């Protein structure tokens, strides 16, 4: 992104605000009100002065701040309608001007098209209600239970759990911010349901809450709201603590471990959670969860330079994978995913050959749409293995593919690892293949 591009975007946002006759405070209030309508919990309770400062930074020609995913959605909701409330998204509209501003800020074309599709969908099929366009079909059920808690029964909880599973199934194929907004009403509903004094389906409700909070934590991490992510994982762990099957809590803790690692780089904190996950995993019946817990523990150990501990944990993971049951309700982790951990641990141990073999097999097996985020991560690790084997050109070829995957999925970990791999390529900075990679990263991942 050039300075001229950044300046043009800032001036367009200022022009949009002033054309509506809004001050910074007016726009901040409108954004917070829209966040409340869409249940964007990380913004709906934010202090007005804080949002106002964010707006001011967007419009500053000397600041590098630009609207993130959630703010882009809120701005789209605001500017897609005239002050009279009519939908206006064609050429010359405020919405079109907003999209131009976002392009100047370097927003990827995929994200621009998502905003267009979402606003068009809400206007054509949902009476202009963006929340209905975003939310799952069970949203009316949530409202009914809030009005009359006695309607909370097994069927309602089951339908909500199905919605959480459906949202989770879209990871890799839909923008994380959209999934986050789809999930938000269910997360809030779980909090309110758990406050009810009625007996109700308490076990099922805790199971739903654990799943919803954990997924919400993952989505908050992917949209770079780390404070919210940590709080949600804490809520998820607490909810799972009411369940007799400790596999649920262990599964949450493995995810919490990786988010802690990639959000904070705090190996000690991640190791504490990883160890708790292995303890809980062995108190539950799921071999898939046990295998993942050992694999996560192995990665944390390898990153900390504890090679022997990593080898022991990996050995336990492989022995556990051999016992996986087809009907494991916690299924999803298997030998193909374990090879990714195996390869990464080998990289940290300095065995690039073994890392290359394991990572190649893992990438080849991760072909389903739901595997896209993981495929982007493993592809980057494989690229680094090729660099360690002395082939920087092959490394760059793989990084090009990883960049495309990260741009499509929005995966944060893959984007982080791409930048780390690029750092290791500095000795080849004069090569044309590295210049082409830099251009590709700039064009597709800028602002992520």
XYZ file of C-alpha atoms in Angstrom:
448
model
C 0.000 0.000 0.000
C 1.445 3.408 -0.908
C 1.162 6.599 1.130
C -1.022 8.113 -1.613
C -3.394 5.139 -1.410
C -3.613 5.448 2.378
C -4.218 9.181 2.173
C -6.959 8.761 -0.437
C -8.763 6.223 1.737
C -8.563 8.476 4.786
C -9.923 11.463 2.877
C -12.805 9.425 1.440
C -13.843 8.229 4.902
C -13.772 11.792 6.149
C -15.822 12.921 3.150
C -18.427 10.220 3.817
C -18.777 11.205 7.450
C -19.057 14.920 6.745
C -21.546 14.344 3.911
C -23.840 12.779 6.508
C -23.304 15.777 8.767
C -21.704 13.577 11.431
C -18.996 14.464 13.881
C -16.514 11.812 15.021
C -18.732 11.292 18.047
C -21.827 10.903 15.856
C -20.161 8.246 13.717
C -18.789 6.474 16.806
C -22.279 6.367 18.305
C -23.772 5.063 15.052
C -21.133 2.321 14.886
C -21.774 1.273 18.475
C -25.544 1.240 17.906
C -25.039 -0.955 14.832
C -22.772 -3.261 16.829
C -25.569 -3.665 19.364
C -28.043 -4.502 16.582
C -25.692 -7.161 15.212
C -24.582 -8.417 18.658
C -20.912 -7.623 18.042
C -20.083 -8.095 21.720
C -16.496 -6.828 21.507
C -17.730 -3.443 20.253
C -21.264 -3.042 21.587
C -20.068 -2.199 25.110
C -16.942 -0.314 24.113
C -16.589 3.252 25.410
C -17.721 5.860 22.898
C -14.489 7.821 23.308
C -12.478 4.738 22.340
C -14.456 4.218 19.129
C -14.151 7.941 18.399
C -10.364 7.731 18.643
C -10.399 4.784 16.251
C -12.464 6.771 13.745
C -10.045 9.685 14.023
C -7.085 7.399 13.295
C -8.779 6.118 10.127
C -9.098 9.672 8.842
C -5.570 10.728 9.766
C -3.269 10.932 6.747
C -0.279 10.234 9.002
C -1.697 7.166 10.794
C -1.493 3.615 9.397
C -4.721 2.401 11.050
C -7.504 1.134 8.780
C -10.920 -0.406 9.499
C -10.697 -4.104 10.402
C -13.203 -6.800 9.434
C -15.803 -6.000 12.077
C -15.659 -2.253 11.514
C -15.881 -2.791 7.761
C -19.129 -4.684 8.252
C -20.545 -1.974 10.518
C -19.542 0.762 8.076
C -21.150 -1.197 5.246
C -24.383 -1.474 7.227
C -24.342 2.273 7.872
C -23.435 3.519 4.417
C -25.502 1.024 2.416
C -28.584 3.005 3.447
C -29.479 6.619 2.940
C -30.330 8.805 5.947
C -33.972 8.060 5.081
C -33.299 4.317 5.436
C -33.447 3.339 1.758
C -30.974 0.799 0.362
C -28.502 2.505 -2.004
C -25.454 0.546 -3.133
C -25.062 1.519 -6.787
C -22.490 3.808 -8.471
C -22.224 7.168 -6.759
C -23.748 5.911 -3.495
C -22.130 6.274 -0.097
C -21.672 2.507 -0.078
C -19.742 2.622 -3.364
C -17.568 5.405 -1.954
C -16.911 3.317 1.153
C -15.742 0.414 -1.002
C -13.390 2.769 -2.865
C -11.979 3.925 0.471
C -11.439 0.356 1.615
C -9.668 -0.474 -1.655
C -7.303 2.455 -1.070
C -6.601 1.060 2.393
C -5.564 -2.204 0.720
C -8.596 -4.347 1.552
C -8.393 -7.572 -0.516
C -10.884 -7.973 -3.354
C -12.378 -11.084 -1.718
C -13.341 -9.052 1.330
C -14.812 -6.264 -0.806
C -16.956 -8.763 -2.707
C -18.105 -10.321 0.562
C -19.409 -6.939 1.760
C -21.215 -6.396 -1.538
C -22.811 -9.853 -1.452
C -23.845 -9.538 2.165
C -25.488 -6.134 1.782
C -27.191 -7.187 -1.448
C -28.460 -10.360 0.216
C -29.907 -8.456 3.164
C -31.622 -5.965 0.880
C -33.133 -8.415 -1.575
C -34.095 -11.372 0.589
C -34.431 -10.189 4.154
C -36.240 -6.887 4.116
C -32.984 -5.059 4.659
C -32.236 -6.780 7.965
C -28.523 -7.574 7.930
C -28.749 -9.503 11.195
C -31.243 -11.922 9.660
C -28.932 -12.350 6.677
C -26.038 -13.120 9.021
C -27.751 -15.135 11.694
C -28.724 -18.812 11.601
C -32.318 -19.893 11.121
C -32.607 -20.567 14.845
C -32.387 -16.877 15.766
C -36.190 -16.553 16.154
C -36.046 -19.515 18.560
C -33.522 -17.654 20.727
C -35.844 -14.671 20.930
C -38.811 -16.847 21.858
C -36.944 -18.506 24.738
C -35.769 -15.155 26.044
C -39.395 -14.015 26.127
C -40.610 -17.266 27.708
C -37.892 -19.378 29.423
C -40.325 -22.275 29.845
C -39.969 -23.008 26.121
C -36.321 -24.020 26.626
C -36.345 -27.770 26.067
C -34.213 -30.525 24.544
C -35.406 -29.761 21.017
C -34.486 -26.073 21.250
C -31.024 -26.812 22.624
C -30.489 -29.493 19.986
C -31.364 -27.083 17.182
C -29.013 -24.458 18.568
C -26.253 -27.057 18.845
C -26.877 -27.949 15.210
C -26.456 -24.286 14.285
C -23.127 -24.113 16.113
C -21.957 -27.218 14.241
C -23.099 -25.715 10.933
C -21.188 -22.491 11.601
C -18.098 -24.485 12.530
C -18.442 -26.418 9.284
C -18.150 -23.198 7.281
C -14.626 -22.435 8.534
C -12.326 -22.218 5.556
C -15.150 -21.334 3.171
C -16.611 -18.159 4.707
C -15.028 -15.028 6.237
C -14.353 -15.424 9.929
C -16.081 -12.163 10.790
C -19.292 -13.392 9.182
C -19.162 -16.636 11.148
C -18.448 -14.652 14.297
C -21.568 -12.573 13.748
C -23.664 -15.648 13.002
C -22.548 -17.186 16.265
C -22.867 -14.095 18.466
C -26.640 -14.384 19.156
C -26.220 -18.020 20.239
C -23.326 -17.136 22.555
C -25.387 -14.424 24.192
C -28.374 -16.771 24.419
C -26.267 -19.399 26.213
C -25.188 -16.845 28.792
C -28.781 -15.842 29.444
C -30.087 -19.406 29.460
C -27.494 -20.462 32.043
C -28.698 -17.690 34.322
C -32.226 -19.129 34.398
C -33.315 -20.832 37.614
C -35.435 -23.471 35.900
C -34.170 -27.048 35.862
C -34.305 -27.513 32.088
C -31.848 -29.635 30.042
C -28.821 -28.496 32.041
C -26.328 -31.042 30.712
C -27.298 -30.326 27.117
C -27.156 -26.613 27.821
C -23.639 -26.831 29.269
C -22.609 -28.925 26.260
C -24.034 -26.264 23.918
C -22.384 -23.432 25.850
C -18.998 -25.165 25.846
C -19.170 -25.663 22.074
C -20.447 -22.143 21.360
C -17.957 -20.356 23.623
C -15.025 -22.394 22.314
C -15.891 -21.711 18.686
C -16.461 -18.043 19.492
C -12.999 -17.952 21.076
C -11.454 -19.394 17.920
C -13.280 -16.860 15.735
C -12.330 -13.966 18.020
C -8.687 -15.019 17.682
C -8.949 -15.201 13.894
C -10.429 -11.686 13.822
C -7.613 -10.438 16.082
C -9.654 -9.829 19.212
C -7.318 -11.699 21.541
C -8.739 -10.349 24.793
C -12.211 -11.590 23.864
C -10.751 -14.910 22.684
C -9.091 -15.605 26.035
C -12.231 -14.691 27.960
C -14.371 -16.956 25.772
C -12.030 -19.918 26.185
C -12.191 -19.405 29.946
C -16.003 -19.476 29.749
C -15.896 -22.576 27.553
C -13.580 -24.399 29.959
C -15.848 -23.505 32.867
C -18.966 -24.735 31.044
C -17.241 -28.003 30.060
C -16.263 -28.509 33.679
C -19.895 -29.395 34.436
C -19.741 -32.324 31.998
C -18.778 -35.803 33.153
C -17.018 -36.537 29.860
C -13.686 -34.738 30.277
C -12.941 -35.116 26.563
C -15.011 -31.973 25.998
C -12.858 -29.875 28.308
C -9.657 -31.392 26.937
C -10.678 -30.515 23.366
C -11.301 -26.919 24.410
C -7.955 -26.746 26.195
C -6.019 -27.971 23.147
C -7.548 -25.176 21.091
C -6.945 -22.699 23.906
C -3.295 -23.776 24.002
C -2.707 -22.993 20.342
C -4.545 -19.691 20.485
C -2.520 -18.671 23.546
C 0.675 -19.617 21.735
C -0.081 -17.699 18.547
C -1.721 -14.706 20.210
C 0.854 -14.126 22.957
C 4.002 -16.197 22.211
C 3.826 -17.138 25.904
C 5.200 -20.677 25.867
C 4.926 -21.084 29.623
C 1.216 -20.222 29.649
C 0.572 -22.431 26.627
C 2.443 -25.339 28.248
C 0.327 -25.062 31.410
C -2.888 -25.330 29.406
C -1.469 -28.135 27.235
C -0.604 -30.236 30.276
C -4.080 -29.733 31.704
C -5.482 -30.899 28.373
C -3.541 -34.161 28.467
C -4.745 -34.852 32.013
C -8.380 -34.274 31.068
C -7.989 -36.197 27.812
C -7.025 -39.338 29.721
C -10.065 -38.934 31.947
C -12.336 -39.050 28.887
C -13.101 -41.820 26.391
C -12.059 -40.104 23.149
C -8.823 -41.318 21.588
C -9.006 -38.512 19.014
C -8.893 -35.906 21.776
C -6.075 -37.777 23.549
C -4.033 -37.905 20.350
C -4.506 -34.188 19.691
C -3.668 -33.322 23.297
C -0.371 -35.215 23.059
C 0.366 -33.661 19.646
C -0.222 -30.142 20.959
C 1.938 -30.883 24.002
C 4.657 -32.138 21.633
C 4.590 -28.912 19.589
C 4.833 -26.713 22.671
C 7.737 -28.801 23.954
C 9.521 -28.665 20.596
C 9.156 -24.893 20.408
C 10.627 -24.651 23.918
C 13.653 -26.705 22.872
C 12.572 -29.687 24.982
C 13.308 -32.259 22.276
C 13.106 -35.363 24.470
C 9.749 -34.351 25.927
C 8.462 -33.622 22.429
C 9.542 -37.068 21.195
C 7.780 -38.770 24.103
C 4.578 -36.802 23.515
C 4.627 -37.566 19.784
C 5.152 -41.263 20.481
C 2.096 -41.236 22.739
C 0.111 -39.411 20.071
C 0.993 -41.997 17.408
C 0.132 -44.898 19.695
C -3.196 -43.256 20.477
C -4.017 -42.567 16.811
C -3.723 -46.289 16.149
C -6.675 -46.818 18.508
C -9.006 -44.253 16.938
C -12.614 -45.358 16.625
C -14.652 -44.514 13.538
C -17.644 -43.513 15.662
C -15.711 -41.221 18.038
C -18.032 -38.206 18.579
C -14.931 -36.068 19.102
C -13.412 -37.271 15.831
C -11.608 -35.034 13.374
C -8.035 -35.523 14.502
C -6.273 -38.334 12.673
C -2.917 -39.518 11.331
C -2.960 -36.950 8.503
C -3.204 -34.079 10.968
C -0.728 -35.688 13.342
C 1.854 -35.769 10.535
C 1.659 -31.976 10.474
C 2.647 -31.844 14.151
C 5.294 -34.509 13.549
C 6.829 -32.453 10.740
C 6.816 -29.226 12.720
C 8.490 -30.903 15.687
C 11.138 -32.303 13.336
C 11.754 -28.802 11.996
C 12.377 -27.494 15.500
C 14.665 -30.473 16.175
C 16.709 -29.666 13.070
C 15.704 -32.718 11.013
C 14.533 -31.064 7.784
C 14.415 -34.365 5.896
C 11.955 -36.009 8.271
C 10.010 -32.740 8.477
C 9.679 -32.637 4.686
C 8.440 -36.220 4.475
C 5.829 -35.818 7.226
C 4.603 -32.423 6.074
C 4.360 -33.526 2.422
C 2.118 -36.438 3.390
C -0.004 -34.202 5.587
C -0.533 -31.559 2.870
C -1.420 -34.231 0.322
C -4.154 -35.581 2.600
C -5.689 -32.223 3.619
C -7.919 -31.788 0.566
C -11.402 -31.181 1.958
C -12.790 -27.651 2.172
C -12.867 -27.836 5.956
C -9.132 -28.611 5.882
C -8.246 -25.370 4.071
C -7.055 -23.426 7.116
C -4.873 -26.321 8.289
C -3.580 -26.877 4.747
C -2.382 -23.274 4.655
C -0.484 -23.728 7.926
C 1.136 -27.039 6.963
C 2.026 -25.723 3.489
C 4.005 -22.909 5.092
C 5.820 -25.353 7.367
C 6.613 -27.507 4.334
C 7.988 -24.452 2.527
C 10.326 -23.819 5.460
C 11.472 -27.459 5.355
C 12.396 -27.033 1.702
C 14.361 -23.911 2.574
C 16.235 -25.824 5.273
C 17.041 -28.468 2.645
C 18.730 -25.772 0.570
C 16.073 -25.016 -2.043
C 14.834 -21.411 -1.589
C 13.103 -21.359 -4.984
C 11.001 -24.417 -4.055
C 10.276 -22.766 -0.713
C 8.949 -19.671 -2.472
C 6.809 -21.761 -4.844
C 5.043 -23.305 -1.864
C 4.703 -19.958 -0.111
C 2.838 -18.601 -3.140
C 0.274 -21.380 -2.644
C 0.124 -20.721 1.085
C -0.480 -17.012 0.440
C -3.437 -17.837 -1.799
C -4.895 -20.177 0.825
C -4.431 -17.609 3.598
C -6.063 -14.910 1.463
C -9.068 -17.144 0.788
C -9.555 -18.455 4.327
C -8.299 -15.464 6.299
C -6.333 -17.876 8.486
C -4.267 -15.878 10.953
C -1.715 -18.554 11.865
C -0.851 -19.238 8.235
C -0.345 -15.518 7.637
C 1.926 -15.320 10.686
C 4.031 -18.239 9.505
C 4.291 -16.844 5.981
C 5.835 -13.683 7.384
C 8.237 -15.713 9.529
C 9.263 -17.806 6.513
C 9.782 -14.620 4.500
C 12.144 -13.399 7.215
C 14.260 -16.543 6.789
C 14.505 -15.786 3.060
C 16.366 -12.506 3.588
C 19.704 -13.866 2.261
C 18.007 -14.158 -1.163
C 16.547 -10.642 -1.139
C 18.141 -9.787 -4.513
C 16.519 -12.732 -6.311
C 13.601 -12.093 -8.646
C 11.591 -14.962 -7.158
C 11.629 -13.216 -3.763
C 10.515 -9.898 -5.275
C 7.578 -11.707 -6.873
C 6.678 -13.281 -3.517
C 6.795 -9.894 -1.792
C 4.440 -8.471 -4.418
C 2.084 -11.419 -3.943
C 2.061 -11.027 -0.151
C 1.493 -7.290 -0.483
C -1.354 -7.658 -2.963
C -3.258 -10.386 -1.124
C -2.420 -10.262 2.582
C -1.953 -6.552 3.239
C -4.027 -5.401 6.194
C -4.646 -8.893 7.537
